[in-house]
Tab-separated table of C-alpha atoms in Angstrom:
chain	number	residue	atom	x	y	z
A	87	MET	CA	-19.986	-3.669	-13.852
A	88	GLU	CA	-16.653	-5.414	-13.961
A	89	ASP	CA	-14.703	-2.195	-12.804
A	90	ARG	CA	-16.819	-2.100	-9.734
A	91	LYS	CA	-15.744	-5.667	-8.814
A	92	PRO	CA	-14.726	-6.030	-4.986
A	93	ILE	CA	-10.995	-6.722	-4.903
A	94	ILE	CA	-10.438	-6.479	-1.131
A	95	GLU	CA	-13.345	-7.510	1.218
A	96	ILE	CA	-12.788	-7.070	5.058
A	97	LYS	CA	-15.705	-8.082	7.295
A	98	ASN	CA	-16.270	-7.763	10.900
A	99	VAL	CA	-12.349	-8.176	11.504
A	100	HIS	CA	-11.061	-8.200	15.075
A	101	LYS	CA	-7.411	-8.025	16.181
A	102	THR	CA	-6.095	-7.933	19.719
A	103	PHE	CA	-2.625	-7.817	21.149
A	104	GLY	CA	-2.582	-8.722	24.590
A	105	ASP	CA	-5.100	-6.499	26.464
A	106	HIS	CA	-5.111	-3.903	23.731
A	107	LYS	CA	-8.196	-4.255	21.130
A	108	VAL	CA	-6.689	-2.739	17.925
A	109	LEU	CA	-9.516	-3.733	15.406
A	110	ASN	CA	-13.118	-4.005	16.765
A	111	GLY	CA	-15.257	-5.239	13.847
A	112	MET	CA	-13.544	-3.600	10.658
A	113	ASN	CA	-15.551	-3.499	7.609
A	114	VAL	CA	-14.064	-2.306	4.396
A	115	VAL	CA	-14.634	-3.174	0.648
A	116	VAL	CA	-12.047	-1.808	-2.065
A	117	HIS	CA	-13.326	-2.062	-5.685
A	118	LYS	CA	-11.029	-2.769	-8.766
A	119	GLY	CA	-9.333	0.329	-9.942
A	120	GLU	CA	-10.137	2.373	-6.660
A	121	ASP	CA	-7.589	4.115	-4.382
A	122	VAL	CA	-9.078	3.947	-0.895
A	123	VAL	CA	-7.394	5.855	2.068
A	124	ILE	CA	-7.675	4.618	5.616
A	125	LEU	CA	-7.330	7.660	7.746
A	126	GLY	CA	-6.600	7.440	11.411
A	127	ARG	CA	-4.366	8.538	14.213
A	128	SER	CA	-1.309	6.649	15.468
A	129	GLY	CA	-2.362	3.365	17.087
A	130	SER	CA	-5.804	3.232	15.461
A	131	GLY	CA	-5.236	0.152	13.840
A	132	LYS	CA	-4.408	1.292	10.217
A	133	SER	CA	-1.082	-0.603	9.750
A	134	VAL	CA	-2.584	-3.769	11.190
A	135	THR	CA	-5.410	-3.699	8.781
A	136	ILE	CA	-3.094	-3.931	5.583
A	137	LYS	CA	-0.968	-6.457	7.350
A	138	CYS	CA	-3.855	-8.629	7.798
A	139	VAL	CA	-4.798	-8.114	4.189
A	140	VAL	CA	-1.248	-9.389	3.104
A	141	GLY	CA	-1.320	-12.024	5.700
A	142	LEU	CA	1.529	-10.778	7.858
A	143	GLU	CA	-0.954	-10.702	10.828
A	144	HIS	CA	-3.866	-12.978	11.283
A	145	PRO	CA	-7.160	-11.551	12.473
A	146	ASP	CA	-8.691	-13.219	15.782
A	147	LYS	CA	-12.234	-13.024	14.006
A	148	GLY	CA	-13.609	-12.207	10.742
A	149	SER	CA	-13.352	-12.562	7.092
A	150	ILE	CA	-10.745	-11.038	4.686
A	151	LYS	CA	-11.262	-11.672	0.894
A	152	VAL	CA	-8.632	-10.837	-1.683
A	153	PHE	CA	-9.414	-11.489	-5.340
A	154	GLY	CA	-12.482	-13.319	-3.980
A	155	THR	CA	-10.434	-15.801	-2.042
A	156	GLU	CA	-10.671	-16.212	1.802
A	157	ILE	CA	-7.115	-15.580	2.874
A	158	THR	CA	-7.644	-16.160	6.650
A	159	THR	CA	-7.660	-19.757	6.056
A	160	LEU	CA	-4.871	-20.115	3.915
A	161	THR	CA	-1.595	-21.933	4.448
A	162	ASN	CA	1.507	-20.138	4.100
A	163	LYS	CA	2.262	-21.885	0.793
A	164	GLU	CA	-1.183	-20.730	-0.653
A	165	LEU	CA	-0.721	-17.186	0.673
A	166	ASN	CA	2.709	-17.158	-1.176
A	167	GLU	CA	0.805	-17.870	-4.458
A	168	ILE	CA	-1.293	-14.801	-4.030
A	169	ARG	CA	1.236	-12.414	-2.553
A	170	PRO	CA	3.011	-11.802	-5.948
A	171	ARG	CA	-0.052	-10.152	-6.962
A	172	ILE	CA	-0.026	-7.604	-4.055
A	173	GLY	CA	2.506	-5.013	-3.879
A	174	PHE	CA	3.432	-3.731	-0.169
A	175	MET	CA	5.277	-0.350	0.186
A	176	PHE	CA	6.767	-0.420	3.658
A	177	GLN	CA	6.930	2.950	5.671
A	178	ASN	CA	10.681	3.250	5.484
A	179	GLY	CA	11.138	1.735	1.854
A	180	ALA	CA	12.763	-1.395	3.334
A	181	LEU	CA	15.692	-1.349	0.969
A	182	TYR	CA	18.691	-3.483	1.750
A	183	ASP	CA	21.527	-1.154	2.748
A	184	SER	CA	24.148	-3.287	1.558
A	185	MET	CA	22.883	-3.460	-2.003
A	186	SER	CA	22.778	-0.892	-4.730
A	187	VAL	CA	19.361	0.416	-6.249
A	188	ARG	CA	19.991	-1.949	-9.049
A	189	GLN	CA	20.687	-5.015	-6.698
A	190	ASN	CA	17.758	-4.175	-4.585
A	191	LEU	CA	15.447	-4.283	-7.616
A	192	ALA	CA	17.179	-7.437	-9.108
A	193	PHE	CA	16.912	-9.285	-5.795
A	194	THR	CA	13.062	-8.691	-6.026
A	195	LEU	CA	12.767	-9.718	-9.725
A	196	LYS	CA	14.892	-12.912	-8.938
A	197	HIS	CA	12.728	-13.756	-5.907
A	198	HIS	CA	9.518	-13.281	-8.116
A	199	ASP	CA	10.801	-15.137	-11.177
A	200	ARG	CA	13.980	-17.378	-10.737
A	201	ASN	CA	14.165	-17.987	-14.499
A	202	ILE	CA	14.337	-14.436	-15.452
A	203	THR	CA	17.031	-13.562	-17.956
A	204	ASP	CA	19.540	-10.611	-17.432
A	205	GLU	CA	18.253	-8.982	-20.558
A	206	VAL	CA	14.507	-8.906	-19.227
A	207	MET	CA	15.808	-8.027	-15.711
A	208	GLU	CA	17.806	-5.049	-16.937
A	209	GLN	CA	14.643	-3.933	-18.960
A	210	LYS	CA	12.225	-4.031	-16.126
A	211	ILE	CA	14.813	-2.281	-13.702
A	212	THR	CA	15.225	0.487	-16.217
A	213	GLU	CA	11.488	0.819	-16.565
A	214	ALA	CA	10.658	0.807	-12.959
A	215	LEU	CA	13.161	3.633	-12.189
A	216	ASP	CA	11.904	5.589	-15.119
A	217	ASN	CA	8.335	5.260	-13.789
A	218	VAL	CA	9.398	6.965	-10.516
A	219	GLY	CA	11.943	9.420	-12.231
A	220	LEU	CA	15.020	8.007	-10.795
A	221	LEU	CA	16.979	6.435	-13.569
A	222	ASP	CA	20.099	8.247	-12.456
A	223	ALA	CA	20.092	6.485	-9.254
A	224	LEU	CA	20.510	2.971	-10.666
A	225	ASP	CA	23.952	2.495	-9.153
A	226	LYS	CA	23.686	4.485	-5.856
A	227	MET	CA	23.611	2.987	-2.457
A	228	PRO	CA	20.657	3.527	-0.286
A	229	ALA	CA	22.736	5.643	2.180
A	230	GLU	CA	23.458	7.995	-0.590
A	231	LEU	CA	19.702	8.645	-1.138
A	232	SER	CA	17.447	11.320	0.282
A	233	GLY	CA	14.163	10.143	2.240
A	234	GLY	CA	12.081	10.981	-0.831
A	235	MET	CA	14.517	9.064	-3.095
A	236	ARG	CA	14.212	6.052	-0.884
A	237	LYS	CA	10.381	6.290	-0.938
A	238	ARG	CA	10.595	6.383	-4.603
A	239	ILE	CA	12.963	3.430	-5.002
A	240	GLY	CA	10.669	1.576	-2.596
A	241	MET	CA	7.812	2.322	-5.011
A	242	ALA	CA	9.953	1.133	-8.001
A	243	ARG	CA	10.628	-2.216	-6.208
A	244	THR	CA	6.881	-2.560	-5.403
A	245	LEU	CA	6.021	-1.922	-9.022
A	246	ILE	CA	8.604	-3.981	-10.697
A	247	VAL	CA	6.549	-7.181	-10.552
A	248	ASN	CA	3.273	-5.549	-11.791
A	249	PRO	CA	1.152	-6.165	-8.875
A	250	GLU	CA	-2.664	-5.789	-9.152
A	251	ILE	CA	-3.042	-4.206	-5.749
A	252	ILE	CA	-0.657	-1.911	-3.878
A	253	LEU	CA	-0.723	-1.479	-0.165
A	254	TYR	CA	0.996	1.778	0.980
A	255	ASP	CA	1.920	2.103	4.784
A	256	GLU	CA	2.371	5.564	5.504
A	257	PRO	CA	3.821	6.567	2.273
A	258	THR	CA	4.697	10.340	3.063
A	259	SER	CA	5.909	9.825	6.737
A	260	GLY	CA	9.001	11.691	7.531
A	261	LEU	CA	8.987	13.882	4.107
A	262	ASP	CA	8.973	17.664	3.865
A	263	THR	CA	5.690	19.025	2.598
A	264	ILE	CA	7.071	19.488	-1.053
A	265	THR	CA	8.366	15.734	-1.281
A	266	ALA	CA	5.313	14.449	0.421
A	267	ARG	CA	3.046	16.159	-2.277
A	268	GLU	CA	5.559	14.770	-5.130
A	269	ILE	CA	5.116	11.266	-3.589
A	270	SER	CA	1.464	11.520	-3.367
A	271	GLU	CA	0.974	12.799	-7.033
A	272	LEU	CA	3.440	9.902	-8.124
A	273	MET	CA	0.989	7.397	-6.458
A	274	VAL	CA	-1.900	8.761	-8.483
A	275	ALA	CA	0.042	8.815	-11.612
A	276	ILE	CA	1.016	5.001	-11.135
A	277	GLN	CA	-2.643	4.112	-10.494
A	278	LYS	CA	-3.809	5.816	-13.620
A	279	LYS	CA	-1.021	4.236	-15.619
A	280	ASN	CA	-1.160	0.694	-14.391
A	281	LYS	CA	-4.777	0.472	-13.508
A	282	THR	CA	-3.845	-0.692	-10.005
A	283	THR	CA	-6.153	-0.909	-6.996
A	284	SER	CA	-4.761	0.742	-3.757
A	285	LEU	CA	-5.220	0.759	-0.166
A	286	ILE	CA	-3.314	3.694	1.511
A	287	ILE	CA	-2.820	4.016	5.106
A	288	THR	CA	-1.971	7.638	6.312
A	289	HIS	CA	-2.494	10.301	8.874
A	290	ASP	CA	-1.342	12.871	6.395
A	291	LEU	CA	-4.348	14.978	5.208
A	292	ALA	CA	-2.672	16.254	2.043
A	293	CYS	CA	-1.729	12.764	0.976
A	294	ALA	CA	-5.326	11.602	1.613
A	295	LYS	CA	-6.836	14.576	-0.295
A	296	ILE	CA	-4.497	13.881	-3.413
A	297	THR	CA	-4.808	10.058	-3.549
A	298	GLY	CA	-8.078	9.140	-2.125
A	299	ASP	CA	-11.022	8.278	-4.484
A	300	ARG	CA	-12.761	7.373	-1.209
A	301	ILE	CA	-11.544	8.105	2.409
A	302	ILE	CA	-12.407	5.931	5.446
A	303	VAL	CA	-11.863	7.233	8.986
A	304	LEU	CA	-10.649	4.636	11.473
A	305	GLN	CA	-11.325	5.333	15.148
A	306	ASP	CA	-11.184	2.869	17.908
A	307	GLY	CA	-10.810	-0.186	15.609
A	308	VAL	CA	-13.976	0.607	13.677
A	309	ILE	CA	-14.929	2.711	10.669
A	310	SER	CA	-16.441	5.968	11.926
A	311	ALA	CA	-17.090	7.635	8.478
A	312	GLU	CA	-16.384	7.357	4.795
A	313	GLY	CA	-16.734	9.578	1.896
A	314	THR	CA	-14.828	11.952	-0.422
A	315	TYR	CA	-12.313	14.306	1.109
A	316	ALA	CA	-14.811	17.069	0.735
A	317	GLU	CA	-17.657	15.130	2.354
A	318	LEU	CA	-15.754	14.318	5.371
A	319	GLU	CA	-14.075	17.815	5.690
A	320	ASN	CA	-17.503	19.225	5.914
A	321	SER	CA	-18.867	16.590	8.270
A	322	LYS	CA	-21.059	17.727	11.150
A	323	ASP	CA	-19.639	14.849	13.392
A	324	PRO	CA	-17.213	16.523	15.790
A	325	SER	CA	-15.037	13.308	15.875
A	326	VAL	CA	-14.504	13.264	12.172
A	327	HIS	CA	-14.411	17.023	11.665
A	328	SER	CA	-11.590	17.114	14.272
A	329	PHE	CA	-9.102	15.496	11.813
A	330	PHE	CA	-9.569	18.476	9.455
A	331	ILE	CA	-8.827	21.133	11.855
């Protein structure tokens, strides 16, 4: 089936920093239109995984295919041809503090399409902010935004170039429980509206439960279990069940 087409394929990926082995034979397949959560404790290799997917880190060994293309052998120029199809939402939103919300979004659009007209740019900025419920923040500076608002603007900036894949790095970290839930629900709404494929890195169980079609547990650089939230919550494996206590 077309809708089960593999979009991200990670096979036997190893990554070491100095004497510290972070990934030790990582295997993950994400299908088109799927929201997959990688759940793990701090230092388990979650963020390194998605940085390898987008080419920000290079594995020591193994294969990573995105849209069917082996990215581990691509030049930086070739990677840059694929990256516009991949949205990366950084943990802190990664907004430019010296630019307004409008300018942050405009900068992303101009970088993506140098020939974009002012009219089209304004339309896309308005639409992106409307998608995350923050049209009234158009001319605010990042310092004027709450943590939750910064996350939403970060999502708007990711969405504004219509990526086919969205990589989320700890999307609810640093947020209170209510705001974290709102962000998680917004991620699901975005996936349904835009038919995106998402790989979500988190240690937040509530976020994993809301967003994950499938949840993968990463321990010691390898996948120790995968399934739905309910399946993993009821696992008899003590090392997996310990996440849900």
